[in-house]
mmCIF file of C-alpha atoms and ligand atoms in Angstrom:
data_model
loop_
_atom_site.group_PDB
_atom_site.id
_atom_site.type_symbol
_atom_site.label_atom_id
_atom_site.label_comp_id
_atom_site.label_asym_id
_atom_site.label_seq_id
_atom_site.Cartn_x
_atom_site.Cartn_y
_atom_site.Cartn_z
ATOM 1 C CA MET A 1 -1.035 -77.930 148.224
ATOM 2 C CA GLY A 2 -0.468 -74.992 150.659
ATOM 3 C CA GLY A 3 3.345 -74.910 150.701
ATOM 4 C CA THR A 4 5.165 -71.924 149.169
ATOM 5 C CA SER A 5 7.140 -71.968 146.025
ATOM 6 C CA TYR A 6 10.970 -71.563 146.326
ATOM 7 C CA LEU A 7 13.735 -71.275 143.743
ATOM 8 C CA MET A 8 17.282 -73.001 144.820
ATOM 9 C CA THR A 9 20.162 -71.023 143.395
ATOM 10 C CA HIS A 10 23.739 -72.431 143.362
ATOM 11 C CA ASN A 11 25.268 -69.203 142.535
ATOM 12 C CA PRO A 12 26.996 -67.348 144.836
ATOM 13 C CA LYS A 13 26.029 -63.710 142.924
ATOM 14 C CA ASP A 14 22.699 -64.640 143.840
ATOM 15 C CA PHE A 15 23.666 -65.163 147.450
ATOM 16 C CA GLU A 16 24.981 -61.632 147.795
ATOM 17 C CA VAL A 17 21.659 -60.252 146.201
ATOM 18 C CA VAL A 18 19.570 -61.902 148.808
ATOM 19 C CA PHE A 19 21.998 -61.169 151.756
ATOM 20 C CA ARG A 20 22.319 -57.573 150.585
ATOM 21 C CA ASN A 21 18.483 -57.091 150.326
ATOM 22 C CA GLU A 22 16.919 -59.373 153.296
ATOM 23 C CA GLY A 23 16.588 -56.412 155.577
ATOM 24 C CA VAL A 24 16.976 -56.838 159.458
ATOM 25 C CA TRP A 25 14.994 -59.873 159.481
ATOM 26 C CA PRO A 26 15.630 -62.542 157.085
ATOM 27 C CA HIS A 27 12.570 -64.345 155.770
ATOM 28 C CA ARG A 28 13.191 -68.121 155.239
ATOM 29 C CA PRO A 29 10.584 -70.131 153.897
ATOM 30 C CA GLY A 30 10.172 -74.026 154.753
ATOM 31 C CA SER A 31 10.265 -75.576 157.811
ATOM 32 C CA ASP A 32 6.295 -75.699 157.990
ATOM 33 C CA THR A 33 6.283 -79.312 159.670
ATOM 34 C CA LEU A 34 8.909 -78.413 162.465
ATOM 35 C CA ARG A 35 6.782 -75.122 163.022
ATOM 36 C CA TYR A 36 3.741 -77.038 163.141
ATOM 37 C CA HIS A 37 5.396 -79.268 165.823
ATOM 38 C CA ARG A 38 6.403 -76.302 167.834
ATOM 39 C CA LYS A 39 3.546 -74.132 167.596
ATOM 40 C CA THR A 40 0.693 -76.385 167.719
ATOM 41 C CA HIS A 41 1.246 -80.137 168.119
ATOM 42 C CA ARG A 42 3.363 -79.698 171.441
ATOM 43 C CA LYS A 43 2.594 -75.862 172.297
ATOM 44 C CA ASP A 44 2.415 -77.265 176.096
ATOM 45 C CA PHE A 45 5.912 -77.816 175.881
ATOM 46 C CA PHE A 46 7.511 -75.050 173.802
ATOM 47 C CA GLN A 47 5.480 -72.416 175.177
ATOM 48 C CA GLY A 48 6.383 -69.738 172.553
ATOM 49 C CA VAL A 49 10.196 -70.594 172.838
ATOM 50 C CA GLU A 50 10.139 -71.995 169.026
ATOM 51 C CA GLY A 51 13.916 -71.659 168.414
ATOM 52 C CA ALA A 52 15.737 -70.354 165.544
ATOM 53 C CA LEU A 53 15.243 -73.043 162.740
ATOM 54 C CA PRO A 54 11.437 -72.606 162.131
ATOM 55 C CA THR A 55 10.876 -69.089 163.427
ATOM 56 C CA GLN A 56 10.792 -65.889 161.444
ATOM 57 C CA GLY A 57 10.826 -62.110 162.296
ATOM 58 C CA LYS A 58 11.082 -60.911 165.552
ATOM 59 C CA THR A 59 10.693 -64.231 167.346
ATOM 60 C CA TRP A 60 13.793 -65.540 165.451
ATOM 61 C CA SER A 61 15.645 -62.406 166.215
ATOM 62 C CA ASP A 62 14.947 -62.504 170.089
ATOM 63 C CA PHE A 63 15.738 -65.951 170.062
ATOM 64 C CA ARG A 64 19.334 -65.386 168.390
ATOM 65 C CA SER A 65 19.891 -62.116 170.374
ATOM 66 C CA ALA A 66 19.610 -64.540 173.499
ATOM 67 C CA VAL A 67 22.003 -67.415 172.395
ATOM 68 C CA ASN A 68 24.453 -65.314 169.939
ATOM 69 C CA PRO A 69 26.562 -64.298 173.027
ATOM 70 C CA VAL A 70 27.140 -67.722 174.038
ATOM 71 C CA LEU A 71 27.168 -69.624 170.564
ATOM 72 C CA MET A 72 29.006 -67.080 168.113
ATOM 73 C CA GLN A 73 32.422 -67.109 170.048
ATOM 74 C CA PRO A 74 35.432 -68.177 168.104
ATOM 75 C CA LYS A 75 36.842 -69.169 171.490
ATOM 76 C CA ASN A 76 34.484 -72.045 171.691
ATOM 77 C CA VAL A 77 36.971 -73.787 169.300
ATOM 78 C CA ARG A 78 39.447 -73.862 171.932
ATOM 79 C CA LEU A 79 36.947 -75.198 174.464
ATOM 80 C CA TYR A 80 36.010 -78.538 172.450
ATOM 81 C CA TYR A 81 39.064 -79.316 170.228
ATOM 82 C CA LYS A 82 40.448 -81.880 172.388
ATOM 83 C CA LYS A 83 36.756 -83.524 172.839
ATOM 84 C CA MET A 84 36.528 -83.194 168.875
ATOM 85 C CA SER A 85 39.656 -84.797 168.247
ATOM 86 C CA GLN A 86 38.764 -87.802 170.306
ATOM 87 C CA VAL A 87 35.606 -88.028 168.318
ATOM 88 C CA ASN A 88 37.463 -87.904 165.312
ATOM 89 C CA GLN A 89 39.956 -90.629 166.431
ATOM 90 C CA GLU A 90 36.961 -92.995 167.021
ATOM 91 C CA PHE A 91 35.646 -92.190 163.680
ATOM 92 C CA VAL A 92 38.901 -93.083 162.035
ATOM 93 C CA GLN A 93 39.092 -96.458 163.697
ATOM 94 C CA ARG A 94 36.150 -97.645 162.050
ATOM 95 C CA ILE A 95 38.312 -97.688 158.782
ATOM 96 C CA ASP A 96 40.315 -100.620 158.180
ATOM 97 C CA ILE A 97 44.085 -99.513 159.002
ATOM 98 C CA ASP A 98 45.185 -102.789 156.951
ATOM 99 C CA THR A 99 43.222 -102.676 153.870
ATOM 100 C CA GLN A 100 42.297 -98.889 154.402
ATOM 101 C CA GLU A 101 38.679 -99.930 153.403
ATOM 102 C CA ALA A 102 35.664 -98.099 154.801
ATOM 103 C CA PRO A 103 32.937 -100.317 156.343
ATOM 104 C CA ASP A 104 30.035 -101.331 154.241
ATOM 105 C CA ASP A 105 27.535 -99.260 156.145
ATOM 106 C CA PHE A 106 29.977 -96.043 155.985
ATOM 107 C CA LEU A 107 27.013 -93.605 155.459
ATOM 108 C CA ASN A 108 25.662 -94.947 158.644
ATOM 109 C CA VAL A 109 29.228 -94.564 160.486
ATOM 110 C CA ILE A 110 29.454 -90.997 159.040
ATOM 111 C CA ASN A 111 26.029 -89.963 160.408
ATOM 112 C CA ARG A 112 26.915 -91.436 163.818
ATOM 113 C CA TRP A 113 30.259 -89.326 163.631
ATOM 114 C CA THR A 114 28.513 -86.104 162.997
ATOM 115 C CA LEU A 115 25.951 -86.879 165.688
ATOM 116 C CA GLU A 116 28.520 -87.636 168.196
ATOM 117 C CA SER A 117 30.340 -84.484 167.318
ATOM 118 C CA VAL A 118 27.331 -81.982 167.553
ATOM 119 C CA SER A 119 26.435 -83.768 170.722
ATOM 120 C CA VAL A 120 29.685 -82.663 172.424
ATOM 121 C CA VAL A 121 28.498 -79.218 172.044
ATOM 122 C CA ALA A 122 24.522 -79.587 172.137
ATOM 123 C CA LEU A 123 24.400 -81.948 175.137
ATOM 124 C CA ASP A 124 27.726 -81.586 176.778
ATOM 125 C CA LYS A 125 28.352 -85.444 176.182
ATOM 126 C CA GLN A 126 29.545 -88.095 173.765
ATOM 127 C CA LEU A 127 26.811 -90.573 173.342
ATOM 128 C CA GLY A 128 29.195 -93.219 172.253
ATOM 129 C CA LEU A 129 28.140 -94.096 169.141
ATOM 130 C CA LEU A 130 31.061 -94.632 167.520
ATOM 131 C CA LYS A 131 32.454 -97.290 170.283
ATOM 132 C CA GLU A 132 32.401 -101.087 169.159
ATOM 133 C CA SER A 133 30.112 -101.886 172.487
ATOM 134 C CA GLY A 134 28.327 -98.516 172.228
ATOM 135 C CA ASP A 135 24.898 -99.080 171.594
ATOM 136 C CA ASN A 136 23.523 -97.254 174.399
ATOM 137 C CA ASP A 137 19.575 -97.502 173.890
ATOM 138 C CA GLN A 138 18.730 -93.714 174.328
ATOM 139 C CA ALA A 139 21.455 -92.648 171.993
ATOM 140 C CA VAL A 140 20.446 -95.087 169.212
ATOM 141 C CA LEU A 141 16.892 -93.992 169.681
ATOM 142 C CA LEU A 142 18.029 -90.280 169.162
ATOM 143 C CA PHE A 143 19.894 -91.246 166.102
ATOM 144 C CA LYS A 144 16.850 -93.142 164.646
ATOM 145 C CA TYR A 145 14.537 -90.411 165.289
ATOM 146 C CA LEU A 146 16.711 -87.897 163.646
ATOM 147 C CA ASP A 147 17.274 -90.068 160.697
ATOM 148 C CA ASP A 148 13.284 -90.246 160.366
ATOM 149 C CA PHE A 149 13.029 -86.547 160.839
ATOM 150 C CA PHE A 150 15.603 -85.983 157.715
ATOM 151 C CA GLU A 151 13.865 -88.513 155.758
ATOM 152 C CA LEU A 152 10.033 -87.549 156.469
ATOM 153 C CA THR A 153 10.928 -83.684 156.149
ATOM 154 C CA ALA A 154 12.411 -83.966 152.892
ATOM 155 C CA ASP A 155 9.375 -85.979 151.511
ATOM 156 C CA LEU A 156 6.658 -83.905 153.221
ATOM 157 C CA GLU A 157 8.158 -80.193 152.324
ATOM 158 C CA MET A 158 9.922 -81.083 149.133
ATOM 159 C CA LYS A 159 7.141 -82.910 147.389
ATOM 160 C CA PRO A 160 3.288 -82.252 147.006
ATOM 161 C CA SER A 161 1.681 -83.356 150.279
ATOM 162 C CA ILE A 162 -1.690 -83.180 151.876
ATOM 163 C CA TRP A 163 -0.142 -83.121 155.525
ATOM 164 C CA ARG A 164 -1.875 -79.958 155.917
ATOM 165 C CA TYR A 165 -5.404 -80.947 155.447
ATOM 166 C CA VAL A 166 -5.038 -84.947 156.332
ATOM 167 C CA LYS A 167 -3.016 -86.574 158.739
ATOM 168 C CA THR A 168 -1.699 -89.309 156.973
ATOM 169 C CA PRO A 169 0.639 -92.196 158.413
ATOM 170 C CA LYS A 170 3.618 -89.888 157.351
ATOM 171 C CA PRO A 171 3.500 -86.606 159.134
ATOM 172 C CA MET A 172 2.065 -88.715 162.362
ATOM 173 C CA LYS A 173 5.198 -90.664 162.057
ATOM 174 C CA LEU A 174 7.120 -87.257 161.896
ATOM 175 C CA MET A 175 5.345 -85.819 164.911
ATOM 176 C CA LYS A 176 6.441 -89.049 166.810
ATOM 177 C CA SER A 177 10.156 -88.593 165.615
ATOM 178 C CA LEU A 178 9.892 -84.997 166.630
ATOM 179 C CA ASP A 179 8.593 -85.852 170.070
ATOM 180 C CA GLY A 180 11.119 -88.467 170.649
ATOM 181 C CA VAL A 181 14.047 -85.850 169.699
ATOM 182 C CA GLN A 182 12.468 -83.400 172.241
ATOM 183 C CA GLU A 183 11.923 -86.049 175.002
ATOM 184 C CA ILE A 184 15.526 -87.724 174.723
ATOM 185 C CA THR A 185 17.265 -84.035 174.364
ATOM 186 C CA SER A 186 15.336 -82.967 177.726
ATOM 187 C CA ALA A 187 16.459 -86.092 179.472
ATOM 188 C CA TYR A 188 20.163 -85.198 178.311
ATOM 189 C CA VAL A 189 19.817 -81.676 179.370
ATOM 190 C CA ASP A 190 18.266 -82.754 182.942
ATOM 191 C CA GLU A 191 21.336 -85.320 182.881
ATOM 192 C CA ALA A 192 23.505 -82.136 182.525
ATOM 193 C CA ILE A 193 21.978 -80.180 185.121
ATOM 194 C CA GLU A 194 22.266 -82.929 187.624
ATOM 195 C CA ARG A 195 26.056 -83.167 187.031
ATOM 196 C CA LEU A 196 26.564 -79.467 187.342
ATOM 197 C CA GLU A 197 24.739 -79.244 190.436
ATOM 198 C CA LYS A 198 26.780 -82.140 191.804
ATOM 199 C CA GLU A 199 29.851 -80.372 190.815
ATOM 200 C CA ALA A 200 28.695 -77.213 192.199
ATOM 201 C CA LYS A 201 28.127 -79.071 195.839
ATOM 202 C CA VAL A 202 31.493 -80.108 196.031
ATOM 203 C CA GLY A 203 32.739 -76.669 195.308
ATOM 204 C CA VAL A 204 33.879 -76.869 191.719
ATOM 205 C CA VAL A 205 33.992 -73.443 190.144
ATOM 206 C CA ARG A 206 35.192 -72.957 186.669
ATOM 207 C CA PRO A 207 36.402 -69.824 184.993
ATOM 208 C CA GLU A 208 34.105 -68.594 182.293
ATOM 209 C CA SER A 209 36.596 -69.505 179.525
ATOM 210 C CA GLU A 210 36.086 -73.306 180.660
ATOM 211 C CA GLN A 211 32.182 -73.205 181.054
ATOM 212 C CA SER A 212 30.587 -75.392 178.300
ATOM 213 C CA VAL A 213 28.185 -73.880 175.698
ATOM 214 C CA LEU A 214 25.278 -75.739 177.333
ATOM 215 C CA GLU A 215 26.207 -74.600 180.860
ATOM 216 C CA LYS A 216 26.114 -71.014 179.632
ATOM 217 C CA LEU A 217 22.762 -71.373 177.822
ATOM 218 C CA LEU A 218 21.337 -73.148 181.017
ATOM 219 C CA LYS A 219 22.116 -69.742 182.780
ATOM 220 C CA ILE A 220 19.879 -68.084 180.553
ATOM 221 C CA ASP A 221 17.184 -70.407 180.546
ATOM 222 C CA LYS A 222 16.320 -74.023 180.878
ATOM 223 C CA LYS A 223 13.951 -74.062 177.918
ATOM 224 C CA VAL A 224 16.261 -71.913 175.510
ATOM 225 C CA ALA A 225 18.985 -74.320 176.173
ATOM 226 C CA THR A 226 16.712 -77.507 175.352
ATOM 227 C CA VAL A 227 15.347 -75.836 172.013
ATOM 228 C CA MET A 228 18.886 -74.411 171.389
ATOM 229 C CA ALA A 229 20.407 -78.230 171.950
ATOM 230 C CA MET A 230 17.474 -79.412 169.628
ATOM 231 C CA ASP A 231 18.125 -77.032 166.783
ATOM 232 C CA MET A 232 21.666 -78.071 166.788
ATOM 233 C CA LEU A 233 20.986 -81.664 166.394
ATOM 234 C CA MET A 234 18.417 -81.186 163.595
ATOM 235 C CA ALA A 235 20.489 -78.586 161.822
ATOM 236 C CA GLY A 236 24.242 -80.056 162.273
ATOM 237 C CA VAL A 237 23.769 -83.747 161.444
ATOM 238 C CA ASP A 238 22.637 -84.435 157.870
ATOM 239 C CA THR A 239 24.126 -81.064 156.605
ATOM 240 C CA THR A 240 27.685 -82.291 157.822
ATOM 241 C CA SER A 241 27.306 -85.703 156.636
ATOM 242 C CA SER A 242 26.340 -84.495 153.119
ATOM 243 C CA THR A 243 29.111 -82.105 153.009
ATOM 244 C CA PHE A 244 31.742 -84.312 154.305
ATOM 245 C CA THR A 245 30.674 -86.937 151.889
ATOM 246 C CA ALA A 246 30.777 -84.792 148.862
ATOM 247 C CA ALA A 247 34.227 -83.547 149.984
ATOM 248 C CA LEU A 248 35.294 -87.261 150.408
ATOM 249 C CA LEU A 249 33.849 -88.128 146.890
ATOM 250 C CA CYS A 250 36.081 -85.045 145.445
ATOM 251 C CA LEU A 251 39.242 -86.097 147.145
ATOM 252 C CA ALA A 252 38.551 -89.940 145.729
ATOM 253 C CA LYS A 253 38.329 -88.479 142.015
ATOM 254 C CA ASN A 254 41.471 -86.319 142.527
ATOM 255 C CA PRO A 255 44.511 -88.115 143.903
ATOM 256 C CA GLU A 256 46.405 -85.129 143.542
ATOM 257 C CA LYS A 257 44.764 -83.065 145.848
ATOM 258 C CA GLN A 258 44.875 -85.994 148.477
ATOM 259 C CA ALA A 259 48.839 -85.548 148.024
ATOM 260 C CA VAL A 260 48.496 -81.644 148.702
ATOM 261 C CA LEU A 261 46.740 -82.343 151.871
ATOM 262 C CA ARG A 262 49.027 -84.956 153.195
ATOM 263 C CA GLY A 263 52.009 -82.832 152.450
ATOM 264 C CA LEU A 264 50.208 -80.149 154.604
ATOM 265 C CA ARG A 265 51.688 -79.407 158.139
ATOM 266 C CA ILE A 266 49.624 -78.045 160.508
ATOM 267 C CA HIS A 267 51.323 -75.876 163.404
HETATM 268 C C1 LIG B 1 28.566 -78.167 156.401
HETATM 269 C C2 LIG B 1 27.659 -78.295 157.450
HETATM 270 C C3 LIG B 1 26.631 -77.287 157.542
HETATM 271 C C4 LIG B 1 25.788 -76.588 156.552
HETATM 272 C C5 LIG B 1 25.928 -76.855 154.891
HETATM 273 C C6 LIG B 1 24.812 -75.949 157.082
HETATM 274 C C7 LIG B 1 23.768 -75.135 156.489
HETATM 275 C C8 LIG B 1 22.874 -74.515 156.807
HETATM 276 C C9 LIG B 1 21.946 -73.526 156.102
HETATM 277 C C10 LIG B 1 21.866 -73.317 154.811
HETATM 278 C C11 LIG B 1 21.147 -72.928 156.925
HETATM 279 C C12 LIG B 1 20.064 -72.178 156.941
HETATM 280 C C13 LIG B 1 20.264 -70.501 156.787
HETATM 281 C C14 LIG B 1 19.097 -69.646 156.794
HETATM 282 O O1 LIG B 1 17.986 -70.044 156.507
HETATM 283 O O2 LIG B 1 19.469 -68.462 156.616
HETATM 284 C C15 LIG B 1 21.652 -73.241 158.470
HETATM 285 C C16 LIG B 1 21.073 -72.854 159.377
HETATM 286 C C17 LIG B 1 21.703 -73.273 160.749
HETATM 287 N N1 LIG B 1 22.524 -74.246 161.031
HETATM 288 FE FE1 LIG B 1 23.679 -74.846 159.799
HETATM 289 N N2 LIG B 1 25.005 -76.090 158.300
HETATM 290 C C18 LIG B 1 25.891 -76.866 158.771
HETATM 291 C C19 LIG B 1 26.406 -77.346 160.012
HETATM 292 C C20 LIG B 1 25.725 -76.951 161.101
HETATM 293 C C21 LIG B 1 26.119 -77.374 162.314
HETATM 294 C C22 LIG B 1 27.198 -78.201 162.723
HETATM 295 C C23 LIG B 1 25.294 -77.037 163.358
HETATM 296 C C24 LIG B 1 24.995 -76.915 164.697
HETATM 297 C C25 LIG B 1 25.907 -77.590 165.578
HETATM 298 C C26 LIG B 1 24.210 -76.289 162.691
HETATM 299 C C27 LIG B 1 23.276 -75.233 163.273
HETATM 300 C C28 LIG B 1 22.487 -74.513 162.370
HETATM 301 C C29 LIG B 1 21.336 -73.838 162.803
HETATM 302 C C30 LIG B 1 20.963 -73.761 164.449
HETATM 303 C C31 LIG B 1 20.790 -72.989 162.065
HETATM 304 C C32 LIG B 1 19.452 -71.868 162.251
HETATM 305 C C33 LIG B 1 20.055 -70.515 162.337
HETATM 306 C C34 LIG B 1 19.008 -69.656 162.549
HETATM 307 O O3 LIG B 1 17.531 -69.858 161.763
HETATM 308 O O4 LIG B 1 19.344 -68.635 163.123
HETATM 309 N N3 LIG B 1 24.775 -76.073 161.211
HETATM 310 N N4 LIG B 1 22.565 -74.351 158.312
#
């Protein structure tokens, strides 16, 4: 129904063949709904800056060339590990220490943890989604819009759908969720700009090594920084939650491997 056919492989040998043959610009099928949102539905906002996730060819390459020097830096680990540890502590506190039981809505807590972690980098702030009292309206709304995005995209892109021809309620709802992600991300980016301007006014000067990813992206261009933040939120949450859940399941089924991990000392 207008979508491309594609094949999923789980064999690393196939990955090698693809990587060795993709040329300078990889062609990644999929993300048609997200492309529609950025190219057509909200063309007024994106103005040709369509990010990394839904783009191809030179458009993709130009965007990556702009953001890579900021993002592809191993030293970013040093910049964020303390803030990430703080988020991890809050996550662990959601598990009952006495009974060692996870809460009933554990998947929801895992998703909050991954969004909270990605936000530390993408939005330069913690949203407070793991705190007992932390139900800040804007953050909860962002969480909901992203959740709808994962669910609706999977539905519209993986199953036969007439969304390209008829705007049924599902694609309409997806466009609304994507509008929401865009609006809330923009608001958080504005907040970060205000914070940085206030700091600059009182004479705070940070060395390059202490400037955040968002701060450096903003120096390139505000639109690039905002769209990159959206891409991180959209690509980093569900992927990490699924991988983490699978890792937990493997560990749960293999107690002897848990013992190995407990015996590890990290220096
Ligand atoms: C275990 C967790 C993750 C998995 C399994 C995963 C997997 C993937 C895959 C398969 C792609 C597509 C690559 C391609 O089309 O060539 C991708 C792209 C991407 N991921 Fe992840 N990802 C994870 C975590 C994250 C996180 C935490 C972030 C951001 C904070 C992130 C940001 C992105 C972005 C921005 C892209 C698009 C890159 C581009 O098109 O140039 N991902 N990821």
